[in-house]
C-alpha cells in the first residue's frame, strides 16, 4: 500500500474531495447543479464550475435556489444538485426539500459546514447542520473533515450508498460537507498524487464506483382483472401528460367516466366534477361505481376526495397506481396499491381490455350533461362582468397556444381552474405536495430552464410577494414566459373557508394594497396591467408566439368576487336541476 501523503494544503484536499464527490454524482445522472454564493462552499462551487458534465445555475436567494432545483428536477426527471454555504443558508432549503419529499423529485443537497470543532462553541456562521432536514430526506451522509487518513474509496462507497437509496425511494439526499480553512490555494492537485492513485481506475471509467442492480417495481402478470368489467371510475391525478393520454384510452375502452385533475393536463366529458358533485343526484348517480382506480396523487378537488371516501365506504373497490410505494390514502380507506411504472401499467391494461366483454360500458354517460350545464352557467356568470374576472380567466386556458405549458400556483385560482377550466393535451406543473405558496416563481424558472418550452405561470398576489426575489431568475431568460398574477389584494382563498368573519380580513386575507409594476421593472421584465379578456389574450398570445423573456401580466379583481361567482354558479345549477 502506498504511503499516505501528509496534509500539506487543506484547501487543495478540500477541492479533491469535492471533485470526487461531484464526479460521482454525474455518474448517477446529475447534470444540473444550483449554486448560491458563499465562502465555506468554495471547494464545491469551484469544482462545480470546472466539471464540464454539469450545467451551473446560480441564485442569491437559497430558498429560491432550492425551488429552482425542484423545477429542474420536475421537468428533467433527473436528480439535481444544490450547493449552499453553512448556517441559515442551509435552513432556507427546507421548504423545497419538504415539497420534494411529498412529490418525489430527486434533489442532492450539498451543504458546506464548519468543521466539528467550530460547531456549538460560538464560532461565526456555525449551526448544527447534522440531521437538520429530519424525515424530509430519504438519506443523509455526514462527511468527516477531508483528510488523507480517510481514503477516497470510503468517500465513494459512502456517496454511492445514499445515491442508490435515492434511486430506490426518490426524494432528497443530504450530504453535509465540513471544510476547514484555508479554503483558497494556488497549488495543483498533483501534490496529492499518491492519495489520488487509489481511485485511478475509477477516474478512468464512466461508471459509479459501486455497481448495484436495483429491483424494478412491477405488478404480477396474472393479476385478477375482473374489476375491469364492472362499473368503474378512473381518476387521474398529478401525472405526466403522456400518462394522462393513455388513461383517456383506457377509460374509453372500458366505458368508464374519466375524472381528470387539473394537474393531469387532460380533460373529459365529465369535467367540472368539483361543482356538479355538490348536487345530490349527480353524486348518487356516480356512487353506483363498483370500482375506483386512481392514477397518481395530489387531487385538488375536495368534493372528489369526499366522494371517493363515501364510495369506498359503500363498498366500491379502491385501486391506486403509482411508481412510489409511499402511502397516498388520506382517509385511510381499504386500498389495493399497485406499485408500477404508470405507462407500463396502462399499456398492459389497455391491451387486456381488448379481450374483455364489458356489459356496463357507458354506465355514467348521463353525467356528461352535468358537465355541460356547469360550463354554460359559468359562461353566463362571466358575461355579467365587463372587466376580466378570475373565473373568466380560468375559462380562457383552453385558448392558450398549443405549445404553451402551464404552471399552476397554490392560490384560489388553482381551485377555479380545477372547477371550471378545460385543459386538454397540455403539460401542467405544480407544487401540490406541501402546497405552499413559497417558491412558485423559482420552481417555474427551473421547469423552463429544463425543457425550454413557452410557459405560463398563474400565481396569486400573496404568492408572488412571497417569492418576488425569484423574478431575478427570469431577467436573462430568453424562452417566452408569461407570469399571470391575479391580484385580489390578499388571500382570497379564505373566502371559501369558514374562518371567523370578524378576523378574516386582518388575520387571514391580509390586504396589502400593492401592484407589481415596479417589481417587474426592478428585475427588468415586461409588464402590462390588463382589464379585459380581449386585452389579456392579445398580450398573452403575442408574447408566447413571438416574444422573448418574461412578461408579467397583472389582473386586478375585487376581493370576494371569485367566491361570489362560485356561489352564483352553484345556485343556478341547483335552480336548473
mmCIF file of C-alpha atoms in Angstrom, residues 198-573:
data_model
loop_
_atom_site.group_PDB
_atom_site.id
_atom_site.type_symbol
_atom_site.label_atom_id
_atom_site.label_comp_id
_atom_site.label_asym_id
_atom_site.label_seq_id
_atom_site.Cartn_x
_atom_site.Cartn_y
_atom_site.Cartn_z
ATOM 1 C CA UNK A 198 -6.036 4.741 -5.010
ATOM 2 C CA UNK A 199 -9.010 5.614 -7.265
ATOM 3 C CA UNK A 200 -7.176 5.838 -10.593
ATOM 4 C CA UNK A 201 -9.223 3.026 -12.170
ATOM 5 C CA UNK A 202 -12.481 4.743 -11.187
ATOM 6 C CA UNK A 203 -11.279 8.080 -12.583
ATOM 7 C CA UNK A 204 -10.666 6.475 -15.968
ATOM 8 C CA UNK A 205 -14.092 4.808 -16.071
ATOM 9 C CA UNK A 206 -17.552 6.332 -16.541
ATOM 10 C CA UNK A 207 -19.424 4.153 -14.049
ATOM 11 C CA UNK A 208 -20.275 4.591 -10.362
ATOM 12 C CA UNK A 209 -17.643 3.166 -8.026
ATOM 13 C CA UNK A 210 -20.127 0.568 -6.710
ATOM 14 C CA UNK A 211 -22.450 -1.052 -9.236
ATOM 15 C CA UNK A 212 -25.780 -2.234 -7.866
ATOM 16 C CA UNK A 213 -28.716 -3.691 -9.760
ATOM 17 C CA UNK A 214 -31.861 -2.447 -8.075
ATOM 18 C CA UNK A 215 -35.134 -4.396 -8.203
ATOM 19 C CA UNK A 216 -37.659 -2.865 -10.574
ATOM 20 C CA UNK A 217 -41.173 -2.222 -9.297
ATOM 21 C CA UNK A 218 -43.643 -4.329 -11.251
ATOM 22 C CA UNK A 219 -47.022 -5.976 -10.977
ATOM 23 C CA UNK A 220 -47.858 -9.626 -11.433
ATOM 24 C CA UNK A 221 -48.886 -10.664 -14.953
ATOM 25 C CA UNK A 222 -51.625 -12.915 -13.611
ATOM 26 C CA UNK A 223 -53.359 -10.184 -11.580
ATOM 27 C CA UNK A 224 -57.132 -10.521 -11.223
ATOM 28 C CA UNK A 225 -58.708 -8.304 -13.889
ATOM 29 C CA UNK A 226 -62.371 -8.983 -13.114
ATOM 30 C CA UNK A 227 -62.759 -5.443 -11.830
ATOM 31 C CA UNK A 228 -62.240 -4.101 -15.359
ATOM 32 C CA UNK A 229 -65.607 -5.437 -16.477
ATOM 33 C CA UNK A 230 -67.536 -3.781 -13.625
ATOM 34 C CA UNK A 231 -68.935 -0.262 -13.221
ATOM 35 C CA UNK A 232 -65.879 1.839 -12.589
ATOM 36 C CA UNK A 233 -64.490 5.366 -12.378
ATOM 37 C CA UNK A 234 -60.979 6.317 -13.493
ATOM 38 C CA UNK A 235 -59.447 9.227 -11.559
ATOM 39 C CA UNK A 236 -56.311 10.896 -12.935
ATOM 40 C CA UNK A 237 -54.232 12.967 -10.541
ATOM 41 C CA UNK A 238 -50.837 14.617 -10.930
ATOM 42 C CA UNK A 239 -49.241 12.604 -13.736
ATOM 43 C CA UNK A 240 -47.278 13.271 -16.910
ATOM 44 C CA UNK A 241 -49.243 14.236 -20.000
ATOM 45 C CA UNK A 242 -48.370 11.068 -21.926
ATOM 46 C CA UNK A 243 -49.663 9.018 -18.987
ATOM 47 C CA UNK A 244 -52.891 11.021 -18.860
ATOM 48 C CA UNK A 245 -53.454 10.378 -22.566
ATOM 49 C CA UNK A 246 -53.074 6.636 -22.013
ATOM 50 C CA UNK A 247 -55.607 6.931 -19.180
ATOM 51 C CA UNK A 248 -58.030 8.521 -21.645
ATOM 52 C CA UNK A 249 -57.633 5.489 -23.897
ATOM 53 C CA UNK A 250 -58.223 3.025 -21.087
ATOM 54 C CA UNK A 251 -61.346 4.845 -19.887
ATOM 55 C CA UNK A 252 -62.702 4.860 -23.437
ATOM 56 C CA UNK A 253 -62.163 1.116 -23.889
ATOM 57 C CA UNK A 254 -63.754 0.334 -20.515
ATOM 58 C CA UNK A 255 -66.638 2.773 -20.980
ATOM 59 C CA UNK A 256 -65.889 4.415 -17.632
ATOM 60 C CA UNK A 257 -66.223 8.071 -16.648
ATOM 61 C CA UNK A 258 -62.845 9.801 -16.534
ATOM 62 C CA UNK A 259 -62.303 12.426 -13.797
ATOM 63 C CA UNK A 260 -59.176 14.439 -14.599
ATOM 64 C CA UNK A 261 -57.459 16.660 -12.062
ATOM 65 C CA UNK A 262 -56.207 19.966 -13.460
ATOM 66 C CA UNK A 263 -52.610 18.775 -12.932
ATOM 67 C CA UNK A 264 -53.058 15.900 -15.396
ATOM 68 C CA UNK A 265 -53.109 18.167 -18.447
ATOM 69 C CA UNK A 266 -56.178 16.381 -19.795
ATOM 70 C CA UNK A 267 -59.929 16.723 -19.540
ATOM 71 C CA UNK A 268 -63.007 14.667 -20.379
ATOM 72 C CA UNK A 269 -66.739 14.916 -20.938
ATOM 73 C CA UNK A 270 -67.177 14.604 -17.170
ATOM 74 C CA UNK A 271 -65.270 17.854 -16.460
ATOM 75 C CA UNK A 272 -66.203 20.334 -13.688
ATOM 76 C CA UNK A 273 -66.925 17.493 -11.262
ATOM 77 C CA UNK A 274 -65.980 19.585 -8.229
ATOM 78 C CA UNK A 275 -69.115 21.636 -8.963
ATOM 79 C CA UNK A 276 -71.599 19.009 -10.080
ATOM 80 C CA UNK A 277 -70.639 16.621 -7.277
ATOM 81 C CA UNK A 278 -72.277 19.174 -4.979
ATOM 82 C CA UNK A 279 -75.617 18.122 -6.485
ATOM 83 C CA UNK A 280 -77.090 15.207 -4.514
ATOM 84 C CA UNK A 281 -78.497 13.353 -7.534
ATOM 85 C CA UNK A 282 -75.283 13.568 -9.535
ATOM 86 C CA UNK A 283 -73.291 12.385 -6.544
ATOM 87 C CA UNK A 284 -75.658 9.448 -6.014
ATOM 88 C CA UNK A 285 -75.529 8.514 -9.708
ATOM 89 C CA UNK A 286 -71.725 8.390 -9.650
ATOM 90 C CA UNK A 287 -71.874 6.356 -6.449
ATOM 91 C CA UNK A 288 -73.147 3.377 -8.438
ATOM 92 C CA UNK A 289 -69.467 2.767 -9.137
ATOM 93 C CA UNK A 290 -68.225 -0.620 -8.009
ATOM 94 C CA UNK A 291 -64.558 0.179 -8.668
ATOM 95 C CA UNK A 292 -62.452 3.334 -8.450
ATOM 96 C CA UNK A 293 -58.976 3.387 -9.995
ATOM 97 C CA UNK A 294 -56.770 6.369 -9.186
ATOM 98 C CA UNK A 295 -53.628 7.125 -11.188
ATOM 99 C CA UNK A 296 -51.193 9.486 -9.469
ATOM 100 C CA UNK A 297 -51.733 11.573 -6.381
ATOM 101 C CA UNK A 298 -52.429 15.087 -5.074
ATOM 102 C CA UNK A 299 -56.071 15.569 -6.072
ATOM 103 C CA UNK A 300 -57.073 19.261 -5.871
ATOM 104 C CA UNK A 301 -60.844 18.765 -5.607
ATOM 105 C CA UNK A 302 -62.176 18.418 -2.069
ATOM 106 C CA UNK A 303 -65.517 17.199 -3.406
ATOM 107 C CA UNK A 304 -63.842 14.382 -5.332
ATOM 108 C CA UNK A 305 -61.900 13.277 -2.259
ATOM 109 C CA UNK A 306 -65.108 13.344 -0.223
ATOM 110 C CA UNK A 307 -66.963 11.352 -2.868
ATOM 111 C CA UNK A 308 -64.151 8.793 -3.041
ATOM 112 C CA UNK A 309 -64.357 8.242 0.700
ATOM 113 C CA UNK A 310 -68.122 7.815 0.532
ATOM 114 C CA UNK A 311 -67.964 5.446 -2.451
ATOM 115 C CA UNK A 312 -65.421 3.140 -0.813
ATOM 116 C CA UNK A 313 -67.351 3.125 2.445
ATOM 117 C CA UNK A 314 -70.383 1.994 0.429
ATOM 118 C CA UNK A 315 -68.419 -0.951 -0.947
ATOM 119 C CA UNK A 316 -66.523 0.272 -4.003
ATOM 120 C CA UNK A 317 -63.129 -1.351 -4.569
ATOM 121 C CA UNK A 318 -60.321 1.234 -4.496
ATOM 122 C CA UNK A 319 -57.194 0.755 -6.629
ATOM 123 C CA UNK A 320 -54.255 3.193 -6.511
ATOM 124 C CA UNK A 321 -51.479 3.051 -9.112
ATOM 125 C CA UNK A 322 -48.142 4.786 -8.549
ATOM 126 C CA UNK A 323 -44.449 4.051 -9.125
ATOM 127 C CA UNK A 324 -43.852 5.038 -5.493
ATOM 128 C CA UNK A 325 -44.560 2.740 -2.574
ATOM 129 C CA UNK A 326 -45.298 5.647 -0.218
ATOM 130 C CA UNK A 327 -48.826 5.819 1.191
ATOM 131 C CA UNK A 328 -51.357 8.044 -0.569
ATOM 132 C CA UNK A 329 -54.574 7.416 1.310
ATOM 133 C CA UNK A 330 -55.582 10.398 3.423
ATOM 134 C CA UNK A 331 -58.886 8.867 4.527
ATOM 135 C CA UNK A 332 -57.143 5.541 5.356
ATOM 136 C CA UNK A 333 -59.509 3.561 3.158
ATOM 137 C CA UNK A 334 -59.097 -0.115 2.257
ATOM 138 C CA UNK A 335 -56.922 0.181 -0.846
ATOM 139 C CA UNK A 336 -55.188 -2.013 -3.422
ATOM 140 C CA UNK A 337 -51.877 -0.305 -4.142
ATOM 141 C CA UNK A 338 -50.262 -1.187 -7.493
ATOM 142 C CA UNK A 339 -46.605 -0.143 -7.361
ATOM 143 C CA UNK A 340 -45.706 0.162 -11.019
ATOM 144 C CA UNK A 341 -44.497 2.482 -13.717
ATOM 145 C CA UNK A 342 -47.721 4.149 -14.886
ATOM 146 C CA UNK A 343 -47.067 3.769 -18.607
ATOM 147 C CA UNK A 344 -46.310 0.068 -18.232
ATOM 148 C CA UNK A 345 -49.431 -0.472 -16.138
ATOM 149 C CA UNK A 346 -51.655 1.454 -18.558
ATOM 150 C CA UNK A 347 -50.245 -0.159 -21.699
ATOM 151 C CA UNK A 348 -50.770 -3.616 -20.211
ATOM 152 C CA UNK A 349 -54.354 -2.949 -19.130
ATOM 153 C CA UNK A 350 -55.274 -1.267 -22.417
ATOM 154 C CA UNK A 351 -54.061 -4.377 -24.244
ATOM 155 C CA UNK A 352 -56.046 -6.651 -21.933
ATOM 156 C CA UNK A 353 -59.212 -4.576 -22.287
ATOM 157 C CA UNK A 354 -59.472 -5.679 -25.945
ATOM 158 C CA UNK A 355 -60.354 -9.191 -24.810
ATOM 159 C CA UNK A 356 -62.964 -8.214 -22.217
ATOM 160 C CA UNK A 357 -66.714 -8.274 -22.660
ATOM 161 C CA UNK A 358 -67.869 -5.144 -20.844
ATOM 162 C CA UNK A 359 -71.610 -5.049 -20.232
ATOM 163 C CA UNK A 360 -71.515 -1.863 -18.163
ATOM 164 C CA UNK A 361 -69.779 0.390 -20.705
ATOM 165 C CA UNK A 362 -71.236 3.902 -20.681
ATOM 166 C CA UNK A 363 -72.964 3.398 -17.342
ATOM 167 C CA UNK A 364 -72.343 7.028 -16.270
ATOM 168 C CA UNK A 365 -72.798 8.795 -19.609
ATOM 169 C CA UNK A 366 -75.812 10.693 -18.295
ATOM 170 C CA UNK A 367 -73.474 12.733 -16.106
ATOM 171 C CA UNK A 368 -71.941 14.349 -19.184
ATOM 172 C CA UNK A 369 -74.941 16.654 -19.206
ATOM 173 C CA UNK A 370 -73.991 17.900 -15.755
ATOM 174 C CA UNK A 371 -70.598 18.944 -17.063
ATOM 175 C CA UNK A 372 -72.115 20.901 -19.931
ATOM 176 C CA UNK A 373 -74.577 22.656 -17.609
ATOM 177 C CA UNK A 374 -71.759 23.867 -15.387
ATOM 178 C CA UNK A 375 -69.808 25.144 -18.404
ATOM 179 C CA UNK A 376 -72.838 27.053 -19.743
ATOM 180 C CA UNK A 377 -73.652 28.610 -16.369
ATOM 181 C CA UNK A 378 -70.050 29.701 -15.823
ATOM 182 C CA UNK A 379 -70.047 31.489 -19.181
ATOM 183 C CA UNK A 380 -73.311 33.225 -18.309
ATOM 184 C CA UNK A 381 -71.950 34.390 -14.960
ATOM 185 C CA UNK A 382 -68.802 35.785 -16.609
ATOM 186 C CA UNK A 383 -70.889 37.639 -19.181
ATOM 187 C CA UNK A 384 -72.356 39.751 -16.362
ATOM 188 C CA UNK A 385 -68.970 41.474 -15.855
ATOM 189 C CA UNK A 386 -67.329 43.875 -18.278
ATOM 190 C CA UNK A 387 -63.884 43.538 -16.687
ATOM 191 C CA UNK A 388 -61.860 40.339 -16.639
ATOM 192 C CA UNK A 389 -62.602 38.163 -13.594
ATOM 193 C CA UNK A 390 -60.616 35.233 -12.189
ATOM 194 C CA UNK A 391 -63.417 32.869 -13.220
ATOM 195 C CA UNK A 392 -63.287 34.106 -16.807
ATOM 196 C CA UNK A 393 -59.507 33.858 -16.726
ATOM 197 C CA UNK A 394 -59.844 30.172 -15.815
ATOM 198 C CA UNK A 395 -62.138 29.638 -18.804
ATOM 199 C CA UNK A 396 -59.501 31.033 -21.192
ATOM 200 C CA UNK A 397 -56.996 28.231 -20.585
ATOM 201 C CA UNK A 398 -58.307 26.150 -23.473
ATOM 202 C CA UNK A 399 -57.477 29.034 -25.866
ATOM 203 C CA UNK A 400 -53.763 29.134 -24.992
ATOM 204 C CA UNK A 401 -51.269 28.493 -27.825
ATOM 205 C CA UNK A 402 -50.872 24.743 -28.243
ATOM 206 C CA UNK A 403 -47.182 24.549 -27.301
ATOM 207 C CA UNK A 404 -47.500 26.530 -24.081
ATOM 208 C CA UNK A 405 -47.073 24.581 -20.839
ATOM 209 C CA UNK A 406 -48.700 25.620 -17.566
ATOM 210 C CA UNK A 407 -47.550 26.050 -14.006
ATOM 211 C CA UNK A 408 -50.452 26.396 -11.574
ATOM 212 C CA UNK A 409 -49.707 28.154 -8.299
ATOM 213 C CA UNK A 410 -51.327 27.388 -4.968
ATOM 214 C CA UNK A 411 -53.989 30.068 -4.625
ATOM 215 C CA UNK A 412 -57.694 30.492 -5.212
ATOM 216 C CA UNK A 413 -57.008 30.356 -8.946
ATOM 217 C CA UNK A 414 -55.965 26.695 -8.962
ATOM 218 C CA UNK A 415 -59.351 25.895 -7.391
ATOM 219 C CA UNK A 416 -61.116 27.837 -10.138
ATOM 220 C CA UNK A 417 -59.116 26.002 -12.787
ATOM 221 C CA UNK A 418 -59.987 22.653 -11.244
ATOM 222 C CA UNK A 419 -63.670 23.605 -11.050
ATOM 223 C CA UNK A 420 -64.208 25.307 -14.404
ATOM 224 C CA UNK A 421 -61.288 25.086 -16.811
ATOM 225 C CA UNK A 422 -60.699 22.561 -19.570
ATOM 226 C CA UNK A 423 -57.061 21.660 -20.124
ATOM 227 C CA UNK A 424 -56.679 19.083 -22.850
ATOM 228 C CA UNK A 425 -53.325 17.837 -24.091
ATOM 229 C CA UNK A 426 -51.048 20.274 -22.276
ATOM 230 C CA UNK A 427 -48.152 19.753 -19.850
ATOM 231 C CA UNK A 428 -49.076 21.044 -16.392
ATOM 232 C CA UNK A 429 -46.716 21.527 -13.443
ATOM 233 C CA UNK A 430 -47.464 22.408 -9.832
ATOM 234 C CA UNK A 431 -46.162 22.231 -6.270
ATOM 235 C CA UNK A 432 -49.153 20.379 -4.812
ATOM 236 C CA UNK A 433 -47.184 18.262 -2.343
ATOM 237 C CA UNK A 434 -46.977 20.545 0.655
ATOM 238 C CA UNK A 435 -48.982 23.090 -1.403
ATOM 239 C CA UNK A 436 -47.017 26.047 -0.088
ATOM 240 C CA UNK A 437 -47.105 29.482 -1.673
ATOM 241 C CA UNK A 438 -43.327 29.836 -1.362
ATOM 242 C CA UNK A 439 -41.030 29.189 -4.308
ATOM 243 C CA UNK A 440 -43.586 29.084 -7.128
ATOM 244 C CA UNK A 441 -41.744 31.576 -9.326
ATOM 245 C CA UNK A 442 -38.423 29.801 -8.755
ATOM 246 C CA UNK A 443 -39.883 26.358 -9.484
ATOM 247 C CA UNK A 444 -41.327 27.648 -12.751
ATOM 248 C CA UNK A 445 -37.922 29.046 -13.666
ATOM 249 C CA UNK A 446 -36.420 25.597 -13.131
ATOM 250 C CA UNK A 447 -39.042 23.928 -15.310
ATOM 251 C CA UNK A 448 -38.441 26.414 -18.133
ATOM 252 C CA UNK A 449 -34.668 26.016 -17.923
ATOM 253 C CA UNK A 450 -35.007 22.243 -18.082
ATOM 254 C CA UNK A 451 -37.212 21.985 -21.174
ATOM 255 C CA UNK A 452 -37.078 25.465 -22.810
ATOM 256 C CA UNK A 453 -40.821 25.419 -23.579
ATOM 257 C CA UNK A 454 -43.016 28.553 -23.755
ATOM 258 C CA UNK A 455 -44.775 28.706 -20.394
ATOM 259 C CA UNK A 456 -47.486 30.448 -18.408
ATOM 260 C CA UNK A 457 -47.370 30.711 -14.622
ATOM 261 C CA UNK A 458 -50.651 31.536 -12.892
ATOM 262 C CA UNK A 459 -49.911 32.855 -9.429
ATOM 263 C CA UNK A 460 -51.765 34.732 -6.699
ATOM 264 C CA UNK A 461 -50.667 38.120 -5.410
ATOM 265 C CA UNK A 462 -49.618 36.909 -1.944
ATOM 266 C CA UNK A 463 -47.637 34.071 -3.515
ATOM 267 C CA UNK A 464 -45.803 36.464 -5.820
ATOM 268 C CA UNK A 465 -44.987 38.803 -2.950
ATOM 269 C CA UNK A 466 -43.517 35.838 -1.103
ATOM 270 C CA UNK A 467 -41.215 34.828 -3.979
ATOM 271 C CA UNK A 468 -40.608 38.199 -5.638
ATOM 272 C CA UNK A 469 -36.803 37.748 -5.339
ATOM 273 C CA UNK A 470 -37.004 34.861 -7.773
ATOM 274 C CA UNK A 471 -38.160 37.153 -10.586
ATOM 275 C CA UNK A 472 -34.409 37.694 -10.940
ATOM 276 C CA UNK A 473 -34.203 34.163 -12.389
ATOM 277 C CA UNK A 474 -36.100 35.426 -15.455
ATOM 278 C CA UNK A 475 -34.001 38.543 -16.117
ATOM 279 C CA UNK A 476 -31.777 36.760 -18.648
ATOM 280 C CA UNK A 477 -34.320 34.123 -19.702
ATOM 281 C CA UNK A 478 -34.918 34.026 -23.480
ATOM 282 C CA UNK A 479 -37.697 31.426 -23.684
ATOM 283 C CA UNK A 480 -41.053 33.260 -23.729
ATOM 284 C CA UNK A 481 -42.733 33.082 -20.324
ATOM 285 C CA UNK A 482 -45.841 34.887 -19.122
ATOM 286 C CA UNK A 483 -46.370 35.317 -15.382
ATOM 287 C CA UNK A 484 -50.071 35.995 -14.792
ATOM 288 C CA UNK A 485 -50.675 37.369 -11.310
ATOM 289 C CA UNK A 486 -54.282 37.507 -10.128
ATOM 290 C CA UNK A 487 -54.266 40.396 -7.674
ATOM 291 C CA UNK A 488 -57.325 40.396 -5.419
ATOM 292 C CA UNK A 489 -55.452 42.229 -2.653
ATOM 293 C CA UNK A 490 -54.693 39.368 -0.285
ATOM 294 C CA UNK A 491 -55.579 35.782 0.461
ATOM 295 C CA UNK A 492 -58.929 35.351 -1.290
ATOM 296 C CA UNK A 493 -58.712 31.576 -0.794
ATOM 297 C CA UNK A 494 -60.033 32.250 2.711
ATOM 298 C CA UNK A 495 -63.335 33.372 1.171
ATOM 299 C CA UNK A 496 -64.007 29.659 0.591
ATOM 300 C CA UNK A 497 -63.217 28.684 4.179
ATOM 301 C CA UNK A 498 -65.277 29.153 7.359
ATOM 302 C CA UNK A 499 -62.789 31.492 9.019
ATOM 303 C CA UNK A 500 -64.156 33.954 11.632
ATOM 304 C CA UNK A 501 -65.730 36.899 9.812
ATOM 305 C CA UNK A 502 -64.510 39.449 12.331
ATOM 306 C CA UNK A 503 -60.868 38.483 11.842
ATOM 307 C CA UNK A 504 -60.985 37.341 8.201
ATOM 308 C CA UNK A 505 -59.536 40.475 6.657
ATOM 309 C CA UNK A 506 -56.934 41.388 9.267
ATOM 310 C CA UNK A 507 -55.656 37.898 10.160
ATOM 311 C CA UNK A 508 -56.317 35.804 7.051
ATOM 312 C CA UNK A 509 -56.690 37.842 3.865
ATOM 313 C CA UNK A 510 -54.138 40.462 4.976
ATOM 314 C CA UNK A 511 -54.802 43.035 2.223
ATOM 315 C CA UNK A 512 -51.602 44.772 1.090
ATOM 316 C CA UNK A 513 -52.570 47.435 -1.447
ATOM 317 C CA UNK A 514 -49.602 46.707 -3.759
ATOM 318 C CA UNK A 515 -49.360 46.255 -7.509
ATOM 319 C CA UNK A 516 -46.450 44.636 -9.330
ATOM 320 C CA UNK A 517 -45.414 47.211 -11.921
ATOM 321 C CA UNK A 518 -42.287 48.259 -10.028
ATOM 322 C CA UNK A 519 -41.371 44.656 -9.180
ATOM 323 C CA UNK A 520 -41.275 43.886 -12.912
ATOM 324 C CA UNK A 521 -39.192 46.996 -13.551
ATOM 325 C CA UNK A 522 -36.785 46.112 -10.729
ATOM 326 C CA UNK A 523 -35.954 42.783 -12.405
ATOM 327 C CA UNK A 524 -36.085 44.137 -15.991
ATOM 328 C CA UNK A 525 -39.203 42.228 -17.014
ATOM 329 C CA UNK A 526 -42.000 43.337 -19.300
ATOM 330 C CA UNK A 527 -45.217 44.392 -17.556
ATOM 331 C CA UNK A 528 -48.819 45.070 -18.503
ATOM 332 C CA UNK A 529 -51.935 45.642 -16.414
ATOM 333 C CA UNK A 530 -54.853 44.054 -18.288
ATOM 334 C CA UNK A 531 -58.529 44.658 -17.604
ATOM 335 C CA UNK A 532 -60.462 42.827 -20.334
ATOM 336 C CA UNK A 533 -60.376 39.337 -21.764
ATOM 337 C CA UNK A 534 -59.524 40.647 -25.223
ATOM 338 C CA UNK A 535 -56.604 42.712 -23.913
ATOM 339 C CA UNK A 536 -55.338 39.802 -21.823
ATOM 340 C CA UNK A 537 -55.471 37.245 -24.625
ATOM 341 C CA UNK A 538 -53.848 39.604 -27.103
ATOM 342 C CA UNK A 539 -50.896 40.321 -24.798
ATOM 343 C CA UNK A 540 -50.549 36.664 -23.778
ATOM 344 C CA UNK A 541 -50.676 35.155 -27.262
ATOM 345 C CA UNK A 542 -48.437 37.779 -28.823
ATOM 346 C CA UNK A 543 -45.722 37.213 -26.234
ATOM 347 C CA UNK A 544 -45.894 33.406 -26.277
ATOM 348 C CA UNK A 545 -45.824 33.229 -30.087
ATOM 349 C CA UNK A 546 -43.304 35.944 -30.928
ATOM 350 C CA UNK A 547 -41.902 37.390 -27.698
ATOM 351 C CA UNK A 548 -38.752 36.687 -25.711
ATOM 352 C CA UNK A 549 -38.066 36.517 -21.993
ATOM 353 C CA UNK A 550 -40.645 37.086 -19.265
ATOM 354 C CA UNK A 551 -43.754 39.253 -19.329
ATOM 355 C CA UNK A 552 -45.675 39.959 -16.125
ATOM 356 C CA UNK A 553 -49.412 40.365 -16.737
ATOM 357 C CA UNK A 554 -51.399 41.654 -13.777
ATOM 358 C CA UNK A 555 -55.147 41.042 -13.475
ATOM 359 C CA UNK A 556 -56.691 43.074 -10.658
ATOM 360 C CA UNK A 557 -60.032 41.836 -9.337
ATOM 361 C CA UNK A 558 -62.236 42.871 -6.405
ATOM 362 C CA UNK A 559 -61.908 40.871 -3.156
ATOM 363 C CA UNK A 560 -64.608 38.188 -2.784
ATOM 364 C CA UNK A 561 -65.604 38.436 -6.467
ATOM 365 C CA UNK A 562 -64.438 34.919 -7.254
ATOM 366 C CA UNK A 563 -66.106 33.304 -4.250
ATOM 367 C CA UNK A 564 -69.369 35.107 -5.076
ATOM 368 C CA UNK A 565 -69.200 33.853 -8.660
ATOM 369 C CA UNK A 566 -68.722 30.281 -7.464
ATOM 370 C CA UNK A 567 -71.854 30.682 -5.319
ATOM 371 C CA UNK A 568 -73.735 32.057 -8.347
ATOM 372 C CA UNK A 569 -72.819 29.025 -10.427
ATOM 373 C CA UNK A 570 -73.914 26.639 -7.677
ATOM 374 C CA UNK A 571 -77.197 28.453 -7.104
ATOM 375 C CA UNK A 572 -78.043 28.462 -10.811
ATOM 376 C CA UNK A 573 -77.079 24.793 -11.151
#
